[in-house]
Amino acid sequence: MHLAYPAVLAALLFCTGLYGVLARRNAILVLMSVELMLNAVNLNLVAFDVWLRDTLHSGQALTLFTIAIAAAEIGIGLAIVLAVYRNRGSSDIDRLRDTAETDAADAEIDTADAADAASVSADAQPHRRAEPAGKSTNAGTTTNAEATS
């Protein structure tokens, strides 16, 4: 068997999966498209293993590892999608951008930055004592020592 047949089939599978990842808005369909891409890689690994007649069958061993990783990825991915669906009521990827908690976190960061900026600007100015309005620094003021004598 020629190597071109499985290579072309793997390329078609990978392109189909890439289109699915880029064009779909449903998170479950995106996960299915990623699985198509991983299966295309698995097909290439096995095809090259057979073509090279490797005695260790390293392509097939790598395929088994890829299948195990894909199974873990789909399990975790589906758990995340189901959790988002329960909270949001939709698994639309465009709506998932709104899940970022930027409002509260940004407000806390902004207030902390403003406090830091205020302390830096206060440290940059010489420290002066605030005086009541209408009093000058030296005119007409008495110290405690003068008042008691």
mmCIF file of C-alpha atoms in Angstrom:
data_model
loop_
_atom_site.group_PDB
_atom_site.id
_atom_site.type_symbol
_atom_site.label_atom_id
_atom_site.label_comp_id
_atom_site.label_asym_id
_atom_site.label_seq_id
_atom_site.Cartn_x
_atom_site.Cartn_y
_atom_site.Cartn_z
ATOM 1 C CA MET A 1 0.000 0.000 0.000
ATOM 2 C CA HIS A 2 1.233 3.484 -0.834
ATOM 3 C CA LEU A 3 1.819 6.036 1.878
ATOM 4 C CA ALA A 4 -0.108 8.655 -0.086
ATOM 5 C CA TYR A 5 -3.559 7.205 0.602
ATOM 6 C CA PRO A 6 -3.513 7.421 4.408
ATOM 7 C CA ALA A 7 -1.597 10.711 4.249
ATOM 8 C CA VAL A 8 -4.257 12.299 2.035
ATOM 9 C CA LEU A 9 -7.029 10.909 4.230
ATOM 10 C CA ALA A 10 -5.276 12.270 7.332
ATOM 11 C CA ALA A 11 -4.871 15.670 5.683
ATOM 12 C CA LEU A 12 -8.576 15.757 4.818
ATOM 13 C CA LEU A 13 -9.524 14.761 8.377
ATOM 14 C CA PHE A 14 -7.219 17.386 9.847
ATOM 15 C CA CYS A 15 -8.545 20.128 7.553
ATOM 16 C CA THR A 16 -12.123 19.159 8.415
ATOM 17 C CA GLY A 17 -11.294 19.332 12.115
ATOM 18 C CA LEU A 18 -9.526 22.677 11.697
ATOM 19 C CA TYR A 19 -12.550 24.083 9.877
ATOM 20 C CA GLY A 20 -14.773 22.824 12.683
ATOM 21 C CA VAL A 21 -12.614 24.487 15.349
ATOM 22 C CA LEU A 22 -12.511 27.802 13.522
ATOM 23 C CA ALA A 23 -16.094 27.965 12.256
ATOM 24 C CA ARG A 24 -18.246 26.421 14.985
ATOM 25 C CA ARG A 25 -19.728 28.276 17.901
ATOM 26 C CA ASN A 26 -20.945 25.294 19.893
ATOM 27 C CA ALA A 27 -18.346 24.070 22.396
ATOM 28 C CA ILE A 28 -19.252 20.398 21.964
ATOM 29 C CA LEU A 29 -18.782 20.617 18.196
ATOM 30 C CA VAL A 30 -15.413 22.291 18.752
ATOM 31 C CA LEU A 31 -14.376 19.406 21.008
ATOM 32 C CA MET A 32 -15.493 16.931 18.343
ATOM 33 C CA SER A 33 -13.422 18.820 15.770
ATOM 34 C CA VAL A 34 -10.357 18.626 18.008
ATOM 35 C CA GLU A 35 -10.928 14.873 18.225
ATOM 36 C CA LEU A 36 -10.980 14.706 14.410
ATOM 37 C CA MET A 37 -7.647 16.488 14.324
ATOM 38 C CA LEU A 38 -6.165 14.077 16.871
ATOM 39 C CA ASN A 39 -7.443 11.110 14.863
ATOM 40 C CA ALA A 40 -5.752 12.491 11.764
ATOM 41 C CA VAL A 41 -2.485 12.617 13.692
ATOM 42 C CA ASN A 42 -3.052 9.041 14.891
ATOM 43 C CA LEU A 43 -3.634 7.896 11.325
ATOM 44 C CA ASN A 44 -0.364 9.503 10.235
ATOM 45 C CA LEU A 45 1.536 7.901 13.119
ATOM 46 C CA VAL A 46 0.301 4.423 12.280
ATOM 47 C CA ALA A 47 0.778 4.897 8.526
ATOM 48 C CA PHE A 48 4.371 6.032 8.922
ATOM 49 C CA ASP A 49 5.035 3.231 11.391
ATOM 50 C CA VAL A 50 3.873 0.652 8.844
ATOM 51 C CA TRP A 51 5.716 2.379 5.988
ATOM 52 C CA LEU A 52 9.029 2.535 7.892
ATOM 53 C CA ARG A 53 8.625 -1.043 9.200
ATOM 54 C CA ASP A 54 9.782 -0.009 12.638
ATOM 55 C CA THR A 55 10.561 -3.029 14.813
ATOM 56 C CA LEU A 56 9.679 -1.186 18.007
ATOM 57 C CA HIS A 57 6.367 0.039 16.586
ATOM 58 C CA SER A 58 6.928 3.450 18.126
ATOM 59 C CA GLY A 59 4.239 5.058 15.944
ATOM 60 C CA GLN A 60 1.624 2.703 17.317
ATOM 61 C CA ALA A 61 2.846 3.265 20.874
ATOM 62 C CA LEU A 62 2.574 7.031 20.401
ATOM 63 C CA THR A 63 -0.911 6.494 19.012
ATOM 64 C CA LEU A 64 -1.950 4.729 22.207
ATOM 65 C CA PHE A 65 -0.622 7.636 24.281
ATOM 66 C CA THR A 66 -2.471 10.095 22.051
ATOM 67 C CA ILE A 67 -5.709 8.146 22.457
ATOM 68 C CA ALA A 68 -5.305 8.165 26.247
ATOM 69 C CA ILE A 69 -4.652 11.918 26.278
ATOM 70 C CA ALA A 70 -7.610 12.516 23.963
ATOM 71 C CA ALA A 71 -9.890 10.523 26.275
ATOM 72 C CA ALA A 72 -8.783 12.588 29.268
ATOM 73 C CA GLU A 73 -9.162 15.802 27.276
ATOM 74 C CA ILE A 74 -12.680 14.971 26.165
ATOM 75 C CA GLY A 75 -13.689 14.002 29.708
ATOM 76 C CA ILE A 76 -12.419 17.242 31.212
ATOM 77 C CA GLY A 77 -13.688 19.279 28.272
ATOM 78 C CA LEU A 78 -17.200 17.859 28.535
ATOM 79 C CA ALA A 79 -17.212 18.439 32.289
ATOM 80 C CA ILE A 80 -16.315 22.098 31.734
ATOM 81 C CA VAL A 81 -18.897 22.482 28.969
ATOM 82 C CA LEU A 82 -21.628 20.933 31.136
ATOM 83 C CA ALA A 83 -20.729 23.191 34.070
ATOM 84 C CA VAL A 84 -20.861 26.254 31.829
ATOM 85 C CA TYR A 85 -24.160 25.072 30.334
ATOM 86 C CA ARG A 86 -25.685 24.693 33.806
ATOM 87 C CA ASN A 87 -24.577 28.186 34.821
ATOM 88 C CA ARG A 88 -25.229 30.009 31.551
ATOM 89 C CA GLY A 89 -27.913 27.969 29.836
ATOM 90 C CA SER A 90 -25.926 27.871 26.593
ATOM 91 C CA SER A 91 -22.714 26.342 25.306
ATOM 92 C CA ASP A 92 -22.192 29.057 22.700
ATOM 93 C CA ILE A 93 -18.523 30.027 22.615
ATOM 94 C CA ASP A 94 -19.242 33.674 21.754
ATOM 95 C CA ARG A 95 -21.230 34.034 24.970
ATOM 96 C CA LEU A 96 -18.421 32.478 27.011
ATOM 97 C CA ARG A 97 -16.346 35.602 26.563
ATOM 98 C CA ASP A 98 -18.715 37.323 28.966
ATOM 99 C CA THR A 99 -17.809 34.892 31.765
ATOM 100 C CA ALA A 100 -14.571 36.670 32.580
ATOM 101 C CA GLU A 101 -14.846 38.338 35.946
ATOM 102 C CA THR A 102 -13.186 41.530 34.828
ATOM 103 C CA ASP A 103 -15.560 44.049 36.401
ATOM 104 C CA ALA A 104 -14.977 43.227 40.068
ATOM 105 C CA ALA A 105 -11.341 42.254 39.637
ATOM 106 C CA ASP A 106 -10.563 45.338 37.540
ATOM 107 C CA ALA A 107 -12.284 47.590 40.075
ATOM 108 C CA GLU A 108 -10.155 46.142 42.884
ATOM 109 C CA ILE A 109 -7.004 46.526 40.820
ATOM 110 C CA ASP A 110 -7.928 50.093 39.838
ATOM 111 C CA THR A 111 -8.540 51.136 43.456
ATOM 112 C CA ALA A 112 -5.264 49.521 44.542
ATOM 113 C CA ASP A 113 -3.420 51.291 41.718
ATOM 114 C CA ALA A 114 -5.039 54.598 42.634
ATOM 115 C CA ALA A 115 -4.026 54.177 46.283
ATOM 116 C CA ASP A 116 -0.470 53.321 45.248
ATOM 117 C CA ALA A 117 -0.341 56.335 42.930
ATOM 118 C CA ALA A 118 -1.636 58.605 45.697
ATOM 119 C CA SER A 119 0.983 57.366 48.152
ATOM 120 C CA VAL A 120 3.725 57.820 45.570
ATOM 121 C CA SER A 121 2.618 61.382 44.779
ATOM 122 C CA ALA A 122 2.345 62.190 48.501
ATOM 123 C CA ASP A 123 5.851 60.827 49.064
ATOM 124 C CA ALA A 124 7.184 62.920 46.215
ATOM 125 C CA GLN A 125 6.067 66.192 47.868
ATOM 126 C CA PRO A 126 7.811 67.469 51.008
ATOM 127 C CA HIS A 127 5.899 66.699 54.178
ATOM 128 C CA ARG A 128 4.137 69.767 55.506
ATOM 129 C CA ARG A 129 1.992 70.179 58.482
ATOM 130 C CA ALA A 130 -1.536 71.264 57.763
ATOM 131 C CA GLU A 131 -2.345 74.584 59.452
ATOM 132 C CA PRO A 132 -5.728 76.005 60.218
ATOM 133 C CA ALA A 133 -7.001 78.680 57.868
ATOM 134 C CA GLY A 134 -6.090 82.249 58.844
ATOM 135 C CA LYS A 135 -2.952 81.476 60.837
ATOM 136 C CA SER A 136 0.452 82.183 59.515
ATOM 137 C CA THR A 137 3.489 80.193 60.443
ATOM 138 C CA ASN A 138 5.326 82.608 62.761
ATOM 139 C CA ALA A 139 3.131 85.664 63.235
ATOM 140 C CA GLY A 140 1.271 85.852 66.498
ATOM 141 C CA THR A 141 1.774 82.320 67.631
ATOM 142 C CA THR A 142 3.045 81.408 71.017
ATOM 143 C CA THR A 143 4.651 78.177 72.029
ATOM 144 C CA ASN A 144 3.862 76.244 75.150
ATOM 145 C CA ALA A 145 7.042 77.507 76.817
ATOM 146 C CA GLU A 146 6.029 81.165 76.290
ATOM 147 C CA ALA A 147 2.468 80.543 77.423
ATOM 148 C CA THR A 148 3.502 78.997 80.732
ATOM 149 C CA SER A 149 6.029 81.680 81.711
#
